[in-house]
């Protein structure tokens, strides 16, 4: 039946209103980004698989709700591997929050620290860093996350944050991404097999698409290939040591304790640092860090610097056969929570004493010499793994670089 | 504040439409052009005030030239012609400076070791489209198609905001009568058609075209990296990416055109059709009569036809053979078909952008069109039975045309000729069949099912193509669906058209809501960059 234009417009307007109301109500109830503070009902909306893609959005607001006294900062390495609740319990300084974000670097850690500290009484910070965080970044700078932070980089209040919050709420209620993530949230809560987040840990249920079927091996090969390409033409950028200093200065001002951790990386990456000629720069990076930390320790509260990034029984975990899963690593750069617990224990005087070393100007050179010796020993006794890394290195060098 | 922004769709446009239709009724006739000009100035001011300030003098200058042409005595054809040439030249220089200035200066500085710094700081909003529109205007004044001129209506014609970003390219005589005629008392049909087109347009642009970008950019960008698409294109990644780009470009630009036409219709103004299901074309000539129609008609009227006429007259003067249907000689086809076609398409390529890749795209289309035109002329000689020819060749032509168009799109999208050649290498499998990561695993001795490694991206891209390719080849387009309500000025549309039913209202509402829900993932319109 043909409607008059007036009737058509009324029907259209009613339909638009109904559709928006339905979408908004469903998204508000499923709350895939935990923006609305909806109650998390087991089997319905408790798991939040959207953490895989929306970490900046989720964590920027979630950390303010938790108001942590213990904070973990860094990239996806600490986000996947370190349990902040466990750390907070060890340190008797609860609540804890893991504010590591995927692809986050030193600058992001500094900004998130400013953000969290503006609303919380932060007393303990564990900052996980890697050599990669200090290299030149050829890609565009991440800036979008900053609009949500409570303070600007200069420490002044971010007046735009409330506007951004309103935009995020609207987006969380009415966007296509939100409805897709709501449906995904519901499906994954029924299946009870997905990524999830808690203040302590990012439980990455689907760390690599298909990872559960194919095991770790393909991802080691992929990362090895990426290292071989990436490390060939890249240098340390001093700007990141500047951000590191900013973090230490800020922490001193807070009166908080900070522990800097050099995250463990699988020997595949360490071997690739040798092959690509990065090793001297890698050692110099550690020297610069020790020197920086020593300067701050002399001037006030001691800053601890722990190095887990060497050759040891965990980082040289053997590659399983195709389809097999590893105990300590997901891929060469991401360690498992099991290794994360060992690290946290070590920081608090428990656990394996051969794992990790406290770096000081006095111990540094002997520590570096020991790692060189470990490297030689590793090459002697791990010819199969060494061969695999070499193959990836030569394969990457043979292949074209770009369009 | 582009057409696909929250600010435009929910603040600027409703405000303008409500004000327009609620102006005091006795005064509305005289108010309409002034109101539309004020709204357009606001649109430019919000988007880019600098663009308005740069464009305004050239628009006024063209008005002055047009006035001089109109005032010149009809007997003084030389003067009228000289004024036209001067106007066209000024417009081309104006466009050339903003579009090519930076590249030319960089080349000069590089070649001569100089350091001239006179490149334009910005490229004014929609300058490419406006310049063509102004050239057409001057030509229409010169040819007598525009006989009387109102400054206010002319300014609305130049700055009318629905078409400001990327056309459609309109003629003065198409829009002026609509601006000056009394505004109807009941706007509801205009609003209905306008809202339908805007909803469909925003759905096409935001929901479809913007969603496809993640399958396109990684392969065409340098350097590239993603789950599926690695550093260099392989057979599977190249084809998926290219097909997705064809769909992205069509849905982006036709979505924009729907929104532009719909926006104009909210003010009771009909714009010309810009798209008419181009992927249903069974020949490349037909394709160009369906794709970016207002550009095609400009190029045909103001470039191709004048060159054809000039060359035909010259050959006739020399006594050389001209086109004679199926008896046409090769020399005549080369001169009267190939030369104008190549000139036109190279100009079209240059208009789209600076770079050899656009010239290659123009050359490729020039070649396609020449072959198609020549075959149309000579076909009766080789295949006299038209009915059997069409029965066999229509489906073949559909497929051939589609692939010819998308293969040329490689040059259109690639950032350079080198990059385009790399994509072509991928299309023929020179970089292997499977995505690079899969090849890497195979080379490293890992026999991993590649579909597992790339499932999310791959399934997403294939899903879109499975839905969109049949849709663009089989379904009626938005303007055809609304043909009962005369959505555009003219054009051959589906005779049936849908009636304004309750179901239609609900479907349009859902499309609009889906489009609005995906506004956040989009950037500007692809043709906005031209």
Coordinates of C-alpha atoms in Angstrom, one line a residue, chain A residues 33-352:
Chain A
X33 CA 33.7 -2.1 26.8
X34 CA 32.6 -1.9 30.5
X35 CA 31.8 1.8 29.8
X36 CA 28.4 1.8 31.5
X37 CA 29.4 0.0 34.6
X38 CA 26.8 -2.7 34.0
X39 CA 26.8 -5.7 36.4
X40 CA 28.8 -8.6 34.9
X41 CA 26.6 -11.6 34.7
X42 CA 28.2 -15.0 34.2
X43 CA 27.3 -16.6 30.9
X44 CA 25.8 -13.4 29.6
X45 CA 28.1 -10.4 29.7
X46 CA 30.8 -11.2 32.3
X47 CA 33.6 -12.0 29.8
X48 CA 34.7 -9.0 27.8
X49 CA 36.4 -10.3 24.6
X50 CA 36.5 -6.7 23.2
X51 CA 39.6 -6.2 25.2
X52 CA 41.5 -7.7 22.2
X53 CA 40.8 -4.6 20.1
X54 CA 39.7 -1.8 22.5
X55 CA 42.2 -1.7 25.2
X56 CA 42.8 2.1 25.2
X57 CA 39.1 2.7 25.5
X58 CA 38.4 0.1 28.1
X59 CA 41.4 0.7 30.4
X60 CA 41.3 4.5 30.3
X61 CA 38.0 4.5 32.2
X62 CA 38.3 1.2 34.0
X63 CA 41.5 2.2 35.8
X64 CA 39.8 5.3 37.2
X65 CA 37.0 3.1 38.7
X66 CA 39.5 0.7 40.3
X67 CA 41.8 3.5 41.7
X68 CA 44.8 1.2 42.1
X69 CA 47.6 1.5 44.6
X70 CA 49.7 -0.9 42.6
X71 CA 50.2 -0.4 38.9
X72 CA 51.8 -2.4 36.1
X73 CA 52.8 -0.4 33.1
X74 CA 54.2 -1.4 29.7
X75 CA 53.1 -3.1 26.5
X76 CA 51.3 -6.3 25.7
X77 CA 54.2 -8.3 27.2
X78 CA 53.3 -7.2 30.7
X79 CA 49.7 -7.0 29.9
X80 CA 49.6 -10.7 29.0
X81 CA 52.2 -12.0 31.4
X82 CA 51.9 -10.1 34.7
X83 CA 49.0 -10.5 37.1
X84 CA 48.6 -7.1 38.9
X85 CA 46.3 -8.6 41.6
X86 CA 49.0 -11.2 42.5
X87 CA 51.6 -8.4 42.6
X88 CA 49.4 -6.2 44.8
X89 CA 48.8 -9.1 47.2
X90 CA 52.6 -9.9 47.3
X91 CA 53.3 -6.2 48.0
X92 CA 50.4 -5.9 50.5
X93 CA 49.3 -2.9 48.4
X94 CA 45.9 -3.5 47.0
X95 CA 44.1 -3.0 44.6
X96 CA 46.4 -3.6 41.7
X97 CA 45.8 -2.8 38.0
X98 CA 47.6 -3.9 34.9
X99 CA 47.7 -0.8 32.7
X100 CA 49.9 -2.3 30.0
X101 CA 48.4 -1.8 26.5
X102 CA 49.2 -3.6 23.3
X103 CA 51.6 -1.6 21.1
X104 CA 52.2 0.7 24.1
X105 CA 55.7 2.1 24.5
X106 CA 57.5 4.2 27.0
X107 CA 55.6 7.4 26.1
X108 CA 52.3 5.6 26.5
X109 CA 53.4 4.2 29.8
X110 CA 54.3 7.7 31.0
X111 CA 51.0 9.2 29.9
X112 CA 48.9 6.3 31.5
X113 CA 50.9 6.7 34.7
X114 CA 50.0 10.4 34.8
X115 CA 46.3 9.5 34.1
X116 CA 46.0 6.9 36.8
X117 CA 48.0 8.8 39.4
X118 CA 45.7 11.9 38.9
X119 CA 42.8 9.9 40.5
X120 CA 44.6 7.2 42.6
X121 CA 47.1 7.0 45.4
X122 CA 49.6 4.9 43.4
X123 CA 52.3 3.5 45.7
X124 CA 54.0 0.8 43.7
X125 CA 54.8 0.7 40.0
X126 CA 56.2 -2.2 38.0
X127 CA 57.3 -1.0 34.6
X128 CA 58.1 -3.7 32.0
X129 CA 60.2 -2.6 29.1
X130 CA 62.0 -4.1 26.1
X131 CA 64.8 -3.0 23.8
X132 CA 62.2 -2.6 21.0
X133 CA 60.5 0.1 23.0
X134 CA 63.5 2.3 22.5
X135 CA 64.0 1.9 18.8
X136 CA 63.1 4.4 16.1
X137 CA 59.4 4.1 15.3
X138 CA 58.8 4.4 11.6
X139 CA 55.0 4.4 12.0
X140 CA 52.7 7.2 12.9
X141 CA 52.7 8.3 16.5
X142 CA 49.8 7.0 18.6
X143 CA 47.9 10.1 19.8
X144 CA 44.2 9.1 19.8
X145 CA 44.4 7.6 23.3
X146 CA 45.5 10.9 24.9
X147 CA 42.1 12.6 24.5
X148 CA 40.7 10.3 27.1
X149 CA 43.4 10.9 29.7
X150 CA 42.6 13.1 32.7
X151 CA 45.7 15.2 32.3
X152 CA 47.7 16.5 29.4
X153 CA 51.4 15.7 28.9
X154 CA 52.3 18.9 30.6
X155 CA 50.4 17.8 33.7
X156 CA 47.5 20.3 33.3
X157 CA 43.9 18.9 33.4
X158 CA 42.7 17.7 30.1
X159 CA 39.5 19.8 29.6
X160 CA 38.6 17.8 26.5
X161 CA 38.4 14.5 28.4
X162 CA 34.7 15.0 29.4
X163 CA 33.8 15.7 25.8
X164 CA 35.7 12.6 24.8
X165 CA 34.0 10.6 27.5
X166 CA 30.6 11.7 26.2
X167 CA 31.6 10.7 22.6
X168 CA 32.9 7.3 23.9
X169 CA 29.6 6.7 25.7
X170 CA 27.6 7.5 22.5
X171 CA 29.9 5.4 20.5
X172 CA 29.6 2.6 23.0
X173 CA 25.8 2.8 22.8
X174 CA 25.1 3.4 19.1
X175 CA 28.1 2.4 16.9
X176 CA 28.2 -0.6 14.7
X177 CA 31.5 -1.6 16.4
X178 CA 29.6 -1.6 19.7
X179 CA 26.7 -3.8 18.4
X180 CA 29.2 -6.2 16.8
X181 CA 31.2 -6.4 20.0
X182 CA 28.0 -6.9 22.0
X183 CA 26.9 -9.8 19.8
X184 CA 30.5 -11.2 20.1
X185 CA 30.4 -10.7 23.8
X186 CA 27.2 -12.6 24.1
X187 CA 28.4 -15.4 21.9
X188 CA 31.7 -15.8 23.7
X189 CA 30.0 -15.7 27.1
X190 CA 27.8 -18.6 26.0
X191 CA 30.9 -20.5 24.6
X192 CA 32.9 -19.4 27.7
X193 CA 36.1 -19.5 25.6
X194 CA 37.4 -16.1 24.7
X195 CA 39.7 -13.3 25.7
X196 CA 38.7 -11.5 28.9
X197 CA 40.1 -8.8 31.1
X198 CA 40.3 -8.2 34.8
X199 CA 42.2 -5.4 36.5
X200 CA 45.1 -7.9 36.9
X201 CA 45.5 -9.5 33.5
X202 CA 44.6 -9.6 29.9
X203 CA 43.5 -13.2 29.4
X204 CA 44.1 -13.5 25.7
X205 CA 42.0 -16.5 24.7
X206 CA 42.6 -16.0 21.0
X207 CA 46.2 -14.7 21.1
X208 CA 46.7 -15.7 17.4
X209 CA 43.9 -16.6 15.1
X210 CA 44.1 -20.3 14.8
X211 CA 46.8 -20.5 17.5
X212 CA 45.0 -23.1 19.5
X213 CA 45.1 -25.5 16.5
X214 CA 48.6 -24.8 15.1
X215 CA 50.6 -24.3 18.3
X216 CA 53.4 -21.9 18.9
X217 CA 55.8 -22.8 16.1
X218 CA 54.3 -20.8 13.2
X219 CA 54.3 -17.7 15.3
X220 CA 57.9 -18.1 16.2
X221 CA 58.7 -18.3 12.5
X222 CA 56.6 -15.3 11.8
X223 CA 58.2 -13.2 14.5
X224 CA 61.7 -14.4 13.6
X225 CA 61.1 -13.2 10.1
X226 CA 59.8 -9.9 11.4
X227 CA 62.9 -9.4 13.6
X228 CA 65.2 -10.2 10.7
X229 CA 63.5 -7.5 8.6
X230 CA 63.0 -5.0 11.4
X231 CA 66.3 -5.1 13.1
X232 CA 68.3 -4.8 9.9
X233 CA 67.8 -1.0 9.5
X234 CA 66.9 0.5 12.8
X235 CA 68.6 2.4 15.6
X236 CA 67.9 3.4 19.2
X237 CA 66.1 6.7 19.4
X238 CA 67.3 8.8 22.4
X239 CA 63.9 10.4 22.8
X240 CA 62.6 7.2 24.6
X241 CA 65.3 7.4 27.3
X242 CA 63.9 10.9 27.9
X243 CA 60.4 9.5 28.5
X244 CA 62.0 7.0 30.8
X245 CA 63.5 9.8 32.8
X246 CA 60.1 11.5 32.8
X247 CA 58.6 8.4 34.4
X248 CA 61.2 8.3 37.1
X249 CA 60.9 12.0 37.8
X250 CA 57.1 11.7 38.0
X251 CA 57.3 8.6 40.3
X252 CA 59.7 10.4 42.6
X253 CA 57.2 13.3 42.8
X254 CA 54.5 10.8 43.7
X255 CA 56.6 9.3 46.4
X256 CA 55.9 5.8 44.9
X257 CA 58.3 2.9 44.6
X258 CA 59.1 1.9 41.1
X259 CA 60.6 -1.4 39.8
X260 CA 61.8 -1.4 36.2
X261 CA 61.8 -4.8 34.6
X262 CA 63.5 -5.8 31.3
X263 CA 61.0 -8.3 30.1
X264 CA 62.2 -11.8 29.2
X265 CA 62.3 -12.5 25.5
X266 CA 62.9 -15.8 23.9
X267 CA 66.4 -16.6 22.7
X268 CA 65.2 -16.5 19.1
X269 CA 65.0 -12.7 19.5
X270 CA 68.4 -12.5 21.3
X271 CA 70.0 -14.6 18.5
X272 CA 68.4 -12.3 15.9
X273 CA 70.0 -9.3 17.7
X274 CA 73.3 -10.9 17.2
X275 CA 72.7 -11.8 13.6
X276 CA 71.5 -8.3 12.6
X277 CA 74.4 -6.6 14.4
X278 CA 72.2 -5.1 17.1
X279 CA 74.0 -6.7 20.0
X280 CA 76.4 -3.8 20.8
X281 CA 73.5 -1.3 20.7
X282 CA 71.5 -3.7 22.9
X283 CA 74.3 -3.8 25.5
X284 CA 74.7 -0.1 25.3
X285 CA 71.0 0.4 25.9
X286 CA 71.3 -1.6 29.2
X287 CA 74.3 0.5 30.2
X288 CA 72.3 3.7 29.5
X289 CA 69.4 2.4 31.6
X290 CA 71.6 1.4 34.5
X291 CA 73.2 4.8 34.4
X292 CA 69.9 6.6 34.3
X293 CA 68.4 4.5 37.2
X294 CA 71.6 5.0 39.2
X295 CA 71.3 8.8 38.9
X296 CA 67.7 8.7 40.2
X297 CA 68.6 6.2 43.0
X298 CA 71.4 8.5 44.2
X299 CA 69.0 11.5 44.3
X300 CA 66.2 9.8 46.2
X301 CA 64.3 6.6 46.7
X302 CA 66.3 3.7 45.2
X303 CA 65.0 2.5 41.8
X304 CA 65.3 -1.2 41.1
X305 CA 66.2 -2.4 37.6
X306 CA 65.8 -6.1 37.0
X307 CA 67.0 -7.9 33.9
X308 CA 65.2 -11.0 32.8
X309 CA 66.2 -10.6 29.2
X310 CA 69.1 -13.0 29.0
X311 CA 69.8 -16.7 28.2
X312 CA 68.3 -18.9 30.9
X313 CA 66.3 -22.1 31.2
X314 CA 63.1 -20.3 30.5
X315 CA 64.0 -18.0 27.6
X316 CA 65.7 -20.9 25.8
X317 CA 62.6 -23.1 26.0
X318 CA 62.9 -25.6 23.2
X319 CA 60.5 -25.3 20.2
X320 CA 57.9 -28.0 20.3
X321 CA 56.9 -30.0 17.2
X322 CA 54.3 -28.6 15.0
X323 CA 51.0 -28.2 16.8
X324 CA 52.7 -28.3 20.3
X325 CA 52.3 -25.6 22.9
X326 CA 55.0 -24.1 25.0
X327 CA 55.0 -23.5 28.7
X328 CA 56.7 -20.2 29.1
X329 CA 56.2 -18.4 25.8
X330 CA 53.3 -17.7 23.4
X331 CA 55.8 -16.4 20.8
X332 CA 59.3 -15.0 21.0
X333 CA 58.2 -11.8 22.6
X334 CA 55.2 -12.6 24.7
X335 CA 55.8 -14.7 27.8
X336 CA 53.1 -16.7 29.5
X337 CA 51.5 -15.7 32.9
X338 CA 53.3 -18.7 34.3
X339 CA 56.6 -17.0 33.7
X340 CA 55.1 -13.7 34.9
X341 CA 54.4 -15.3 38.3
X342 CA 58.0 -16.4 38.5
X343 CA 59.2 -12.9 37.7
X344 CA 56.9 -11.3 40.3
X345 CA 58.0 -13.8 42.9
X346 CA 61.6 -13.0 42.1
X347 CA 61.0 -9.3 42.6
X348 CA 59.9 -10.0 46.1
X349 CA 62.7 -12.3 47.1
X350 CA 61.0 -15.6 46.3
X351 CA 61.2 -18.0 43.4
X352 CA 64.1 -19.1 41.2

